[in-house]
PDB file of C-alpha atoms in Angstrom:
ATOM      1  CA  UNK R 110       6.925 -11.342 -25.490  1.00  0.00           C
ATOM      2  CA  UNK R 111       9.648 -13.997 -26.132  1.00  0.00           C
ATOM      3  CA  UNK R 112      12.675 -13.803 -27.937  1.00  0.00           C
ATOM      4  CA  UNK R 113      15.637 -15.715 -28.802  1.00  0.00           C
ATOM      5  CA  UNK R 114      18.994 -14.675 -29.789  1.00  0.00           C
ATOM      6  CA  UNK R 115      22.239 -16.509 -31.125  1.00  0.00           C
ATOM      7  CA  UNK R 116      23.593 -19.125 -28.651  1.00  0.00           C
ATOM      8  CA  UNK R 117      26.541 -17.492 -26.221  1.00  0.00           C
ATOM      9  CA  UNK R 118      28.380 -19.061 -23.591  1.00  0.00           C
ATOM     10  CA  UNK R 119      28.372 -22.537 -22.869  1.00  0.00           C
ATOM     11  CA  UNK R 120      26.402 -23.034 -26.663  1.00  0.00           C
ATOM     12  CA  UNK R 121      23.216 -22.031 -24.728  1.00  0.00           C
ATOM     13  CA  UNK R 122      20.666 -19.740 -26.652  1.00  0.00           C
ATOM     14  CA  UNK R 123      19.070 -16.628 -25.003  1.00  0.00           C
ATOM     15  CA  UNK R 124      15.784 -15.847 -24.152  1.00  0.00           C
ATOM     16  CA  UNK R 125      14.304 -12.406 -23.821  1.00  0.00           C
ATOM     17  CA  UNK R 126      11.023 -10.482 -21.955  1.00  0.00           C
ATOM     18  CA  UNK R 127      10.421  -7.200 -22.046  1.00  0.00           C
ATOM     19  CA  UNK R 128       7.134  -6.853 -19.179  1.00  0.00           C
ATOM     20  CA  UNK R 129       4.927  -3.490 -17.856  1.00  0.00           C
ATOM     21  CA  UNK R 130       4.077  -3.774 -14.735  1.00  0.00           C
ATOM     22  CA  UNK R 131       0.560  -2.587 -14.032  1.00  0.00           C
ATOM     23  CA  UNK R 132       2.170  -0.261 -11.314  1.00  0.00           C
ATOM     24  CA  UNK R 133       5.135   1.596 -10.837  1.00  0.00           C
ATOM     25  CA  UNK R 134       8.219  -0.413 -11.094  1.00  0.00           C
ATOM     26  CA  UNK R 135      11.681   0.365 -10.249  1.00  0.00           C
ATOM     27  CA  UNK R 136      14.450  -1.107  -8.912  1.00  0.00           C
ATOM     28  CA  UNK R 137      14.725  -1.128  -5.170  1.00  0.00           C
ATOM     29  CA  UNK R 138      11.101  -2.629  -5.167  1.00  0.00           C
ATOM     30  CA  UNK R 139      13.064  -5.461  -7.645  1.00  0.00           C
ATOM     31  CA  UNK R 140      15.799  -6.023  -5.371  1.00  0.00           C
ATOM     32  CA  UNK R 141      13.201  -5.843  -1.305  1.00  0.00           C
ATOM     33  CA  UNK R 142      10.702  -8.128  -4.062  1.00  0.00           C
ATOM     34  CA  UNK R 143      13.123 -10.985  -4.828  1.00  0.00           C
ATOM     35  CA  UNK R 144      15.432 -10.599  -1.050  1.00  0.00           C
ATOM     36  CA  UNK R 145      13.517 -12.613   0.172  1.00  0.00           C
ATOM     37  CA  UNK R 146      14.664 -15.736  -2.160  1.00  0.00           C
ATOM     38  CA  UNK R 147      18.143 -15.152  -1.529  1.00  0.00           C
ATOM     39  CA  UNK R 148      19.798 -16.959   1.452  1.00  0.00           C
ATOM     40  CA  UNK R 149      22.959 -14.780   2.482  1.00  0.00           C
ATOM     41  CA  UNK R 150      24.882 -12.635   0.364  1.00  0.00           C
ATOM     42  CA  UNK R 151      26.964 -15.165  -0.636  1.00  0.00           C
ATOM     43  CA  UNK R 152      24.011 -17.694  -1.967  1.00  0.00           C
ATOM     44  CA  UNK R 153      24.894 -19.434  -5.352  1.00  0.00           C
ATOM     45  CA  UNK R 154      21.404 -19.651  -7.012  1.00  0.00           C
ATOM     46  CA  UNK R 155      20.958 -15.591  -6.374  1.00  0.00           C
ATOM     47  CA  UNK R 156      22.909 -12.686  -6.704  1.00  0.00           C
ATOM     48  CA  UNK R 157      22.298  -8.783  -6.957  1.00  0.00           C
ATOM     49  CA  UNK R 158      24.625  -7.200  -9.865  1.00  0.00           C
ATOM     50  CA  UNK R 159      24.648  -3.776 -10.236  1.00  0.00           C
ATOM     51  CA  UNK R 160      21.664  -3.149  -9.292  1.00  0.00           C
ATOM     52  CA  UNK R 161      20.005  -6.824 -12.019  1.00  0.00           C
ATOM     53  CA  UNK R 162      18.689  -9.425  -9.771  1.00  0.00           C
ATOM     54  CA  UNK R 163      20.307 -13.490 -11.158  1.00  0.00           C
ATOM     55  CA  UNK R 164      18.708 -16.114 -10.236  1.00  0.00           C
ATOM     56  CA  UNK R 165      19.656 -19.977 -11.176  1.00  0.00           C
ATOM     57  CA  UNK R 166      16.394 -22.445 -10.946  1.00  0.00           C
ATOM     58  CA  UNK R 167      15.133 -25.633 -11.434  1.00  0.00           C
ATOM     59  CA  UNK R 168      12.298 -25.919 -12.979  1.00  0.00           C
ATOM     60  CA  UNK R 169      10.124 -28.136 -14.631  1.00  0.00           C
ATOM     61  CA  UNK R 170      11.895 -27.858 -18.163  1.00  0.00           C
ATOM     62  CA  UNK R 171      14.879 -27.723 -16.440  1.00  0.00           C
ATOM     63  CA  UNK R 172      18.103 -25.523 -15.075  1.00  0.00           C
ATOM     64  CA  UNK R 173      17.535 -22.038 -15.989  1.00  0.00           C
ATOM     65  CA  UNK R 174      19.242 -18.716 -15.208  1.00  0.00           C
ATOM     66  CA  UNK R 175      17.032 -15.274 -15.234  1.00  0.00           C
ATOM     67  CA  UNK R 176      18.421 -11.739 -15.296  1.00  0.00           C
ATOM     68  CA  UNK R 177      15.767  -9.413 -14.791  1.00  0.00           C
ATOM     69  CA  UNK R 178      16.201  -5.229 -14.258  1.00  0.00           C
ATOM     70  CA  UNK R 179      14.048  -3.059 -14.160  1.00  0.00           C
ATOM     71  CA  UNK R 180      14.096   0.219 -16.567  1.00  0.00           C
ATOM     72  CA  UNK R 181      12.085   3.099 -14.704  1.00  0.00           C
ATOM     73  CA  UNK R 182      11.612   5.405 -17.529  1.00  0.00           C
ATOM     74  CA  UNK R 183      10.600   2.776 -20.144  1.00  0.00           C
ATOM     75  CA  UNK R 184       7.747   1.575 -17.336  1.00  0.00           C
ATOM     76  CA  UNK R 185       9.711  -1.808 -18.149  1.00  0.00           C
ATOM     77  CA  UNK R 186      10.951  -5.494 -16.554  1.00  0.00           C
ATOM     78  CA  UNK R 187      13.252  -6.703 -18.861  1.00  0.00           C
ATOM     79  CA  UNK R 188      14.324 -10.393 -18.307  1.00  0.00           C
ATOM     80  CA  UNK R 189      17.158 -12.174 -19.880  1.00  0.00           C
ATOM     81  CA  UNK R 190      17.044 -16.271 -19.779  1.00  0.00           C
ATOM     82  CA  UNK R 191      19.439 -19.017 -20.295  1.00  0.00           C
ATOM     83  CA  UNK R 192      18.541 -22.747 -20.371  1.00  0.00           C
ATOM     84  CA  UNK R 193      16.273 -25.685 -21.111  1.00  0.00           C
ATOM     85  CA  UNK R 194      14.153 -23.791 -18.442  1.00  0.00           C
ATOM     86  CA  UNK R 195      14.396 -20.284 -19.444  1.00  0.00           C
ATOM     87  CA  UNK R 196      10.791 -20.029 -21.574  1.00  0.00           C
ATOM     88  CA  UNK R 197       9.411 -21.756 -17.805  1.00  0.00           C
ATOM     89  CA  UNK R 198      11.078 -19.302 -16.550  1.00  0.00           C
ATOM     90  CA  UNK R 199       9.735 -16.524 -18.632  1.00  0.00           C
ATOM     91  CA  UNK R 200       6.296 -17.294 -18.864  1.00  0.00           C
ATOM     92  CA  UNK R 201       6.334 -16.871 -15.109  1.00  0.00           C
ATOM     93  CA  UNK R 202       7.925 -13.668 -14.315  1.00  0.00           C
ATOM     94  CA  UNK R 203       5.376 -11.358 -13.771  1.00  0.00           C
ATOM     95  CA  UNK R 204       3.907 -13.913 -11.159  1.00  0.00           C
ATOM     96  CA  UNK R 205       7.251 -13.821  -9.865  1.00  0.00           C
ATOM     97  CA  UNK R 206       7.330 -10.588  -9.846  1.00  0.00           C
ATOM     98  CA  UNK R 207       4.102  -9.939  -7.637  1.00  0.00           C
ATOM     99  CA  UNK R 208       1.184  -9.625 -11.001  1.00  0.00           C
ATOM    100  CA  UNK R 209      -0.889 -12.216  -8.801  1.00  0.00           C
ATOM    101  CA  UNK R 210      -0.553 -10.670  -5.050  1.00  0.00           C
ATOM    102  CA  UNK R 211      -3.077  -8.257  -4.618  1.00  0.00           C
ATOM    103  CA  UNK R 212      -1.904  -5.581  -1.542  1.00  0.00           C
ATOM    104  CA  UNK R 213      -5.410  -3.686  -2.132  1.00  0.00           C
ATOM    105  CA  UNK R 214      -6.936  -5.850   0.475  1.00  0.00           C
ATOM    106  CA  UNK R 215      -4.882  -4.818   2.868  1.00  0.00           C
ATOM    107  CA  UNK R 216      -6.183  -2.466   5.807  1.00  0.00           C
ATOM    108  CA  UNK R 217      -3.284  -0.815   7.765  1.00  0.00           C
ATOM    109  CA  UNK R 218      -4.304  -0.917  11.125  1.00  0.00           C
ATOM    110  CA  UNK R 219      -1.464   0.567  13.106  1.00  0.00           C
ATOM    111  CA  UNK R 220       0.320   3.816  12.489  1.00  0.00           C
ATOM    112  CA  UNK R 221       3.721   2.445  12.707  1.00  0.00           C
ATOM    113  CA  UNK R 222       2.185   0.008   9.428  1.00  0.00           C
ATOM    114  CA  UNK R 223      -0.098   2.418   8.720  1.00  0.00           C
ATOM    115  CA  UNK R 224       3.566   4.818   7.111  1.00  0.00           C
ATOM    116  CA  UNK R 225       5.863   1.895   5.963  1.00  0.00           C
ATOM    117  CA  UNK R 226       2.586   1.247   3.373  1.00  0.00           C
ATOM    118  CA  UNK R 227       2.944   4.247   2.291  1.00  0.00           C
ATOM    119  CA  UNK R 228       6.722   3.846   2.356  1.00  0.00           C
ATOM    120  CA  UNK R 229       6.991   0.900  -0.011  1.00  0.00           C
ATOM    121  CA  UNK R 230       3.995   1.727  -2.170  1.00  0.00           C
ATOM    122  CA  UNK R 231       5.563  -1.315  -4.836  1.00  0.00           C
ATOM    123  CA  UNK R 232       6.053  -3.779  -1.980  1.00  0.00           C
ATOM    124  CA  UNK R 233       4.401  -7.592  -3.264  1.00  0.00           C
ATOM    125  CA  UNK R 234       4.833 -11.221  -2.871  1.00  0.00           C
ATOM    126  CA  UNK R 235       6.939 -12.649  -4.992  1.00  0.00           C
ATOM    127  CA  UNK R 236       4.893 -16.389  -6.139  1.00  0.00           C
ATOM    128  CA  UNK R 237       8.059 -18.575  -7.835  1.00  0.00           C
ATOM    129  CA  UNK R 238       6.226 -21.742  -7.876  1.00  0.00           C
ATOM    130  CA  UNK R 239       8.884 -24.022  -6.985  1.00  0.00           C
ATOM    131  CA  UNK R 240       8.063 -25.649  -3.981  1.00  0.00           C
ATOM    132  CA  UNK R 241      11.822 -27.682  -3.139  1.00  0.00           C
ATOM    133  CA  UNK R 242      13.689 -24.622  -4.454  1.00  0.00           C
ATOM    134  CA  UNK R 243      12.183 -22.701  -0.629  1.00  0.00           C
ATOM    135  CA  UNK R 244      11.509 -26.315   1.069  1.00  0.00           C
ATOM    136  CA  UNK R 245      14.635 -27.569   1.255  1.00  0.00           C
ATOM    137  CA  UNK R 246      17.350 -24.097   2.425  1.00  0.00           C
ATOM    138  CA  UNK R 247      13.852 -23.715   4.998  1.00  0.00           C
ATOM    139  CA  UNK R 248      14.871 -27.095   6.092  1.00  0.00           C
ATOM    140  CA  UNK R 249      18.732 -26.155   6.907  1.00  0.00           C
ATOM    141  CA  UNK R 250      17.200 -23.165   8.803  1.00  0.00           C
ATOM    142  CA  UNK R 251      15.365 -24.537  10.961  1.00  0.00           C
ATOM    143  CA  UNK R 252      17.216 -24.701  14.729  1.00  0.00           C
ATOM    144  CA  UNK R 253      20.523 -23.293  13.301  1.00  0.00           C
ATOM    145  CA  UNK R 254      21.936 -19.303  12.661  1.00  0.00           C
ATOM    146  CA  UNK R 255      21.471 -17.782   9.647  1.00  0.00           C
ATOM    147  CA  UNK R 256      25.502 -17.531   9.136  1.00  0.00           C
ATOM    148  CA  UNK R 257      24.851 -21.851   9.609  1.00  0.00           C
ATOM    149  CA  UNK R 258      22.484 -22.272   7.223  1.00  0.00           C
ATOM    150  CA  UNK R 259      23.312 -20.285   5.010  1.00  0.00           C
ATOM    151  CA  UNK R 260      26.643 -22.190   4.871  1.00  0.00           C
ATOM    152  CA  UNK R 261      25.570 -25.984   4.564  1.00  0.00           C
ATOM    153  CA  UNK R 262      22.917 -24.431   1.571  1.00  0.00           C
ATOM    154  CA  UNK R 263      26.021 -22.815  -0.891  1.00  0.00           C
ATOM    155  CA  UNK R 264      28.136 -25.737   0.225  1.00  0.00           C
ATOM    156  CA  UNK R 265      25.879 -28.184  -0.930  1.00  0.00           C
ATOM    157  CA  UNK R 266      24.441 -26.616  -3.898  1.00  0.00           C
ATOM    158  CA  UNK R 267      28.454 -25.633  -4.993  1.00  0.00           C
ATOM    159  CA  UNK R 268      29.346 -29.752  -5.043  1.00  0.00           C
ATOM    160  CA  UNK R 269      26.023 -31.445  -5.970  1.00  0.00           C
ATOM    161  CA  UNK R 270      24.412 -28.823  -8.279  1.00  0.00           C
ATOM    162  CA  UNK R 271      25.182 -27.779 -11.662  1.00  0.00           C
ATOM    163  CA  UNK R 272      26.832 -24.707 -13.456  1.00  0.00           C
ATOM    164  CA  UNK R 273      24.127 -21.959 -14.043  1.00  0.00           C
ATOM    165  CA  UNK R 274      23.492 -22.032 -17.503  1.00  0.00           C
ATOM    166  CA  UNK R 275      24.516 -19.086 -19.711  1.00  0.00           C
ATOM    167  CA  UNK R 276      27.125 -16.819 -21.466  1.00  0.00           C
ATOM    168  CA  UNK R 277      30.211 -17.240 -19.028  1.00  0.00           C
ATOM    169  CA  UNK R 278      31.558 -14.082 -19.685  1.00  0.00           C
ATOM    170  CA  UNK R 279      28.183 -12.666 -18.300  1.00  0.00           C
ATOM    171  CA  UNK R 280      27.038 -14.855 -15.111  1.00  0.00           C
ATOM    172  CA  UNK R 281      28.000 -13.969 -11.708  1.00  0.00           C
ATOM    173  CA  UNK R 282      30.936 -16.352 -10.832  1.00  0.00           C
ATOM    174  CA  UNK R 283      30.307 -19.810  -9.396  1.00  0.00           C
ATOM    175  CA  UNK R 284      26.348 -20.026  -9.762  1.00  0.00           C
ATOM    176  CA  UNK R 285      24.820 -22.927  -9.157  1.00  0.00           C
ATOM    177  CA  UNK R 286      21.461 -24.452 -10.587  1.00  0.00           C
ATOM    178  CA  UNK R 287      19.755 -26.581  -7.708  1.00  0.00           C
ATOM    179  CA  UNK R 288      20.282 -30.617  -7.617  1.00  0.00           C
ATOM    180  CA  UNK R 289      17.917 -32.423  -8.799  1.00  0.00           C
ATOM    181  CA  UNK R 290      15.598 -34.237  -6.590  1.00  0.00           C
ATOM    182  CA  UNK R 291      17.517 -38.014  -7.188  1.00  0.00           C
ATOM    183  CA  UNK R 292      21.126 -36.154  -6.964  1.00  0.00           C
ATOM    184  CA  UNK R 293      19.607 -35.203  -3.188  1.00  0.00           C
ATOM    185  CA  UNK R 294      19.073 -38.660  -2.252  1.00  0.00           C
ATOM    186  CA  UNK R 295      22.165 -40.274  -3.528  1.00  0.00           C
ATOM    187  CA  UNK R 296      24.146 -37.439  -1.047  1.00  0.00           C
ATOM    188  CA  UNK R 297      26.192 -39.731   1.048  1.00  0.00           C
ATOM    189  CA  UNK R 298      25.682 -38.503   5.070  1.00  0.00           C
ATOM    190  CA  UNK R 299      28.716 -37.736   6.056  1.00  0.00           C
ATOM    191  CA  UNK R 300      29.064 -34.694   3.414  1.00  0.00           C
ATOM    192  CA  UNK R 301      26.015 -33.646   4.651  1.00  0.00           C
ATOM    193  CA  UNK R 302      27.712 -34.023   8.296  1.00  0.00           C
ATOM    194  CA  UNK R 303      30.450 -32.172   5.855  1.00  0.00           C
ATOM    195  CA  UNK R 304      28.568 -29.267   5.333  1.00  0.00           C
ATOM    196  CA  UNK R 305      27.246 -29.005   9.027  1.00  0.00           C
ATOM    197  CA  UNK R 306      23.687 -30.230   8.761  1.00  0.00           C
ATOM    198  CA  UNK R 307      22.193 -32.856  11.817  1.00  0.00           C
ATOM    199  CA  UNK R 308      20.913 -35.821  11.011  1.00  0.00           C
ATOM    200  CA  UNK R 309      16.943 -34.687  12.339  1.00  0.00           C
ATOM    201  CA  UNK R 310      17.425 -32.272   8.990  1.00  0.00           C
ATOM    202  CA  UNK R 311      18.860 -33.648   6.401  1.00  0.00           C
ATOM    203  CA  UNK R 312      16.412 -37.240   6.550  1.00  0.00           C
ATOM    204  CA  UNK R 313      13.425 -34.768   6.739  1.00  0.00           C
ATOM    205  CA  UNK R 314      15.157 -32.598   3.131  1.00  0.00           C
ATOM    206  CA  UNK R 315      15.297 -36.508   1.549  1.00  0.00           C
ATOM    207  CA  UNK R 316      11.472 -37.507   2.985  1.00  0.00           C
ATOM    208  CA  UNK R 317      10.896 -34.291   1.121  1.00  0.00           C
ATOM    209  CA  UNK R 318      12.850 -34.791  -2.019  1.00  0.00           C
ATOM    210  CA  UNK R 319      11.009 -38.963  -1.988  1.00  0.00           C
ATOM    211  CA  UNK R 320       7.943 -37.224  -2.396  1.00  0.00           C
ATOM    212  CA  UNK R 321       9.203 -34.265  -4.652  1.00  0.00           C
ATOM    213  CA  UNK R 322       6.131 -34.541  -6.656  1.00  0.00           C
ATOM    214  CA  UNK R 323       3.466 -34.367  -4.217  1.00  0.00           C
ATOM    215  CA  UNK R 324       5.509 -31.443  -2.363  1.00  0.00           C
ATOM    216  CA  UNK R 325       5.415 -29.469  -6.034  1.00  0.00           C
ATOM    217  CA  UNK R 326       1.481 -30.016  -5.960  1.00  0.00           C
ATOM    218  CA  UNK R 327       1.550 -26.780  -3.093  1.00  0.00           C
ATOM    219  CA  UNK R 328       2.577 -24.320  -5.068  1.00  0.00           C
ATOM    220  CA  UNK R 329      -1.182 -24.611  -6.610  1.00  0.00           C
ATOM    221  CA  UNK R 330      -3.419 -25.100  -3.967  1.00  0.00           C
ATOM    222  CA  UNK R 331      -4.757 -22.335  -1.293  1.00  0.00           C
ATOM    223  CA  UNK R 332      -2.923 -21.450   2.118  1.00  0.00           C
ATOM    224  CA  UNK R 333      -4.456 -24.345   4.040  1.00  0.00           C
ATOM    225  CA  UNK R 334      -4.433 -27.422   1.996  1.00  0.00           C
ATOM    226  CA  UNK R 335      -0.352 -26.087   1.253  1.00  0.00           C
ATOM    227  CA  UNK R 336       0.256 -26.351   4.650  1.00  0.00           C
ATOM    228  CA  UNK R 337      -1.708 -29.577   5.208  1.00  0.00           C
ATOM    229  CA  UNK R 338       0.590 -30.799   1.864  1.00  0.00           C
ATOM    230  CA  UNK R 339       3.731 -30.135   3.438  1.00  0.00           C
ATOM    231  CA  UNK R 340       3.385 -30.660   7.001  1.00  0.00           C
ATOM    232  CA  UNK R 341       2.635 -34.301   6.464  1.00  0.00           C
ATOM    233  CA  UNK R 342       5.910 -34.682   6.101  1.00  0.00           C
ATOM    234  CA  UNK R 343       7.680 -35.699   9.118  1.00  0.00           C
ATOM    235  CA  UNK R 344      10.479 -33.068  10.197  1.00  0.00           C
ATOM    236  CA  UNK R 345       8.212 -30.416   8.024  1.00  0.00           C
ATOM    237  CA  UNK R 346       6.496 -28.243  11.141  1.00  0.00           C
ATOM    238  CA  UNK R 347       4.221 -25.042  10.988  1.00  0.00           C
ATOM    239  CA  UNK R 348       7.178 -22.899  10.525  1.00  0.00           C
ATOM    240  CA  UNK R 349       9.092 -24.528   7.677  1.00  0.00           C
ATOM    241  CA  UNK R 350       5.510 -24.613   5.789  1.00  0.00           C
ATOM    242  CA  UNK R 351       5.144 -21.134   6.325  1.00  0.00           C
ATOM    243  CA  UNK R 352       9.037 -19.842   5.439  1.00  0.00           C
ATOM    244  CA  UNK R 353       8.581 -22.070   2.196  1.00  0.00           C
ATOM    245  CA  UNK R 354       4.355 -20.925   1.155  1.00  0.00           C
ATOM    246  CA  UNK R 355       5.496 -17.136   1.290  1.00  0.00           C
ATOM    247  CA  UNK R 356       7.921 -17.851  -1.635  1.00  0.00           C
ATOM    248  CA  UNK R 357       6.608 -20.270  -3.484  1.00  0.00           C
ATOM    249  CA  UNK R 358       2.697 -19.124  -3.364  1.00  0.00           C
ATOM    250  CA  UNK R 359       2.596 -15.330  -2.536  1.00  0.00           C
ATOM    251  CA  UNK R 360       0.946 -16.911   0.809  1.00  0.00           C
ATOM    252  CA  UNK R 361       0.077 -12.794   2.103  1.00  0.00           C
ATOM    253  CA  UNK R 362      -1.008 -14.797   5.293  1.00  0.00           C
ATOM    254  CA  UNK R 363       1.021 -17.202   5.803  1.00  0.00           C
ATOM    255  CA  UNK R 364       2.609 -16.307   9.466  1.00  0.00           C
ATOM    256  CA  UNK R 365       6.351 -17.572  10.556  1.00  0.00           C
ATOM    257  CA  UNK R 366       4.954 -19.132  14.249  1.00  0.00           C
ATOM    258  CA  UNK R 367       8.033 -20.582  16.017  1.00  0.00           C
ATOM    259  CA  UNK R 368      10.359 -17.865  15.281  1.00  0.00           C
ATOM    260  CA  UNK R 369      13.203 -16.927  17.795  1.00  0.00           C
ATOM    261  CA  UNK R 370      12.927 -13.012  16.122  1.00  0.00           C
ATOM    262  CA  UNK R 371       9.591 -12.603  15.034  1.00  0.00           C
ATOM    263  CA  UNK R 372       7.395 -11.898  17.792  1.00  0.00           C
ATOM    264  CA  UNK R 373       9.985  -9.947  20.273  1.00  0.00           C
ATOM    265  CA  UNK R 374       9.927  -7.243  16.541  1.00  0.00           C
ATOM    266  CA  UNK R 375       6.137  -7.359  16.001  1.00  0.00           C
ATOM    267  CA  UNK R 376       5.053  -6.734  19.366  1.00  0.00           C
ATOM    268  CA  UNK R 377       7.768  -4.321  20.236  1.00  0.00           C
ATOM    269  CA  UNK R 378       7.184  -2.498  17.027  1.00  0.00           C
ATOM    270  CA  UNK R 379       3.439  -2.213  17.698  1.00  0.00           C
ATOM    271  CA  UNK R 380       3.635  -2.165  21.295  1.00  0.00           C
ATOM    272  CA  UNK R 381       7.006  -1.263  23.071  1.00  0.00           C
ATOM    273  CA  UNK R 382       6.513  -3.486  25.333  1.00  0.00           C
ATOM    274  CA  UNK R 383       9.817  -6.943  25.372  1.00  0.00           C
ATOM    275  CA  UNK R 384       9.615 -10.245  24.896  1.00  0.00           C
ATOM    276  CA  UNK R 385       7.003 -11.148  22.799  1.00  0.00           C
ATOM    277  CA  UNK R 386       5.319 -14.379  21.469  1.00  0.00           C
ATOM    278  CA  UNK R 387       3.823 -16.172  19.655  1.00  0.00           C
ATOM    279  CA  UNK R 388       0.511 -15.918  21.359  1.00  0.00           C
ATOM    280  CA  UNK R 389       0.770 -12.025  21.201  1.00  0.00           C
ATOM    281  CA  UNK R 390       1.925 -11.893  18.460  1.00  0.00           C
ATOM    282  CA  UNK R 391      -0.958 -13.655  16.412  1.00  0.00           C
ATOM    283  CA  UNK R 392      -3.087 -10.917  18.807  1.00  0.00           C
ATOM    284  CA  UNK R 393      -1.879  -8.381  17.466  1.00  0.00           C
ATOM    285  CA  UNK R 394      -1.737  -9.798  14.245  1.00  0.00           C
ATOM    286  CA  UNK R 395      -5.935 -10.743  14.174  1.00  0.00           C
ATOM    287  CA  UNK R 396      -6.871  -7.302  12.349  1.00  0.00           C
ATOM    288  CA  UNK R 397      -5.098  -8.558   9.409  1.00  0.00           C
ATOM    289  CA  UNK R 398      -6.169 -11.737   9.038  1.00  0.00           C
ATOM    290  CA  UNK R 399      -6.182 -12.661   5.551  1.00  0.00           C
ATOM    291  CA  UNK R 400      -2.955 -10.788   5.451  1.00  0.00           C
ATOM    292  CA  UNK R 401      -1.105 -10.702   8.067  1.00  0.00           C
ATOM    293  CA  UNK R 402       2.235 -12.346   6.632  1.00  0.00           C
ATOM    294  CA  UNK R 403       1.690  -9.135   4.323  1.00  0.00           C
ATOM    295  CA  UNK R 404       1.564  -7.101   8.131  1.00  0.00           C
ATOM    296  CA  UNK R 405       5.029  -8.986   9.077  1.00  0.00           C
ATOM    297  CA  UNK R 406       6.875  -7.466   5.819  1.00  0.00           C
ATOM    298  CA  UNK R 407       5.600  -3.747   6.281  1.00  0.00           C
ATOM    299  CA  UNK R 408       6.534  -4.174  10.144  1.00  0.00           C
ATOM    300  CA  UNK R 409       9.904  -5.243   9.477  1.00  0.00           C
ATOM    301  CA  UNK R 410      10.911  -2.636   7.129  1.00  0.00           C
ATOM    302  CA  UNK R 411      10.416  -0.506   9.053  1.00  0.00           C
ATOM    303  CA  UNK R 412      13.907  -2.207  11.005  1.00  0.00           C
ATOM    304  CA  UNK R 413      12.176  -0.737  14.667  1.00  0.00           C
ATOM    305  CA  UNK R 414      13.335  -4.003  16.674  1.00  0.00           C
ATOM    306  CA  UNK R 415      13.915  -4.124  20.320  1.00  0.00           C
ATOM    307  CA  UNK R 416      17.691  -3.457  21.846  1.00  0.00           C
ATOM    308  CA  UNK R 417      19.291  -6.496  21.866  1.00  0.00           C
ATOM    309  CA  UNK R 418      20.050  -7.311  25.668  1.00  0.00           C
ATOM    310  CA  UNK R 419      20.168 -11.783  25.562  1.00  0.00           C
ATOM    311  CA  UNK R 420      23.333 -13.052  24.373  1.00  0.00           C
ATOM    312  CA  UNK R 421      23.016 -14.137  20.041  1.00  0.00           C
ATOM    313  CA  UNK R 422      21.695 -17.761  19.763  1.00  0.00           C
ATOM    314  CA  UNK R 423      24.629 -19.915  20.163  1.00  0.00           C
ATOM    315  CA  UNK R 424      26.538 -21.381  16.913  1.00  0.00           C
ATOM    316  CA  UNK R 425      27.633 -24.909  17.142  1.00  0.00           C
ATOM    317  CA  UNK R 426      29.036 -26.240  13.846  1.00  0.00           C
ATOM    318  CA  UNK R 427      28.488 -29.678  13.545  1.00  0.00           C
ATOM    319  CA  UNK R 428      30.621 -31.027  11.239  1.00  0.00           C
ATOM    320  CA  UNK R 429      33.429 -30.186  14.021  1.00  0.00           C
ATOM    321  CA  UNK R 430      31.588 -33.136  16.004  1.00  0.00           C
TER     322      UNK R 430
END
């Protein structure tokens, strides 16, 4: 249920929804389940403040700011929202928090995974229903370090996004809503360069936003059809599609292949062997068919990673070229 309250801050009315999940859902579960939506500690569109999650998002109805907090004593999640997209965001709150996810379909096949499954009973796969919101930062993360990608996302949102709606006295500092497709399309080439984004990635983003409606339709498709829809855009491959659909569709089987680190982590965690590749990772994940992304999330939650031996992925600063 949503209720309107008097306008505050930027003349934006507040709406509130209280939702009682049918399973225990505490503050740690909230942070863990939505952490995948945050692009770095200074993401202008996602902040964690005092245990509450703040999200600035562009919905089909317009910009919205969402503040989500878990109240274990009451067995409820409380969400406040501001902006034209507030009703849309509140209506989809349960899906965002994993209500459409079905962890009962998951059966651990390794002792390590079984222990992680036992330790994290509140793990649910988020479903935003917003494709460009996850697709664009995933494209920015292609073939560069996460720090470089986070910097580019932060720079572009602050320069071309719009201030998040809501009360200025409550909003975390410098929160911004992602630009709309037309704004992305009008960013000059030199501004992409200044943000550290090479021509290949910026061109891929421009192709995606030119087909924004077709991209957003993937949020309502099954995994195979959604991957086909996204990868029809030159520059979007299986890695980018999986990283996107894990977030937009809550796709439990969307495995990230082609990643620099994930195969080594999965292989080491499950076998103790170093130097794992995609083929070996997929072989080990075969017993989890239909739930392979959930299996990797649980493996990552164990923190079991191979000792670092090789130097870090080299960092390049395209803005200085």
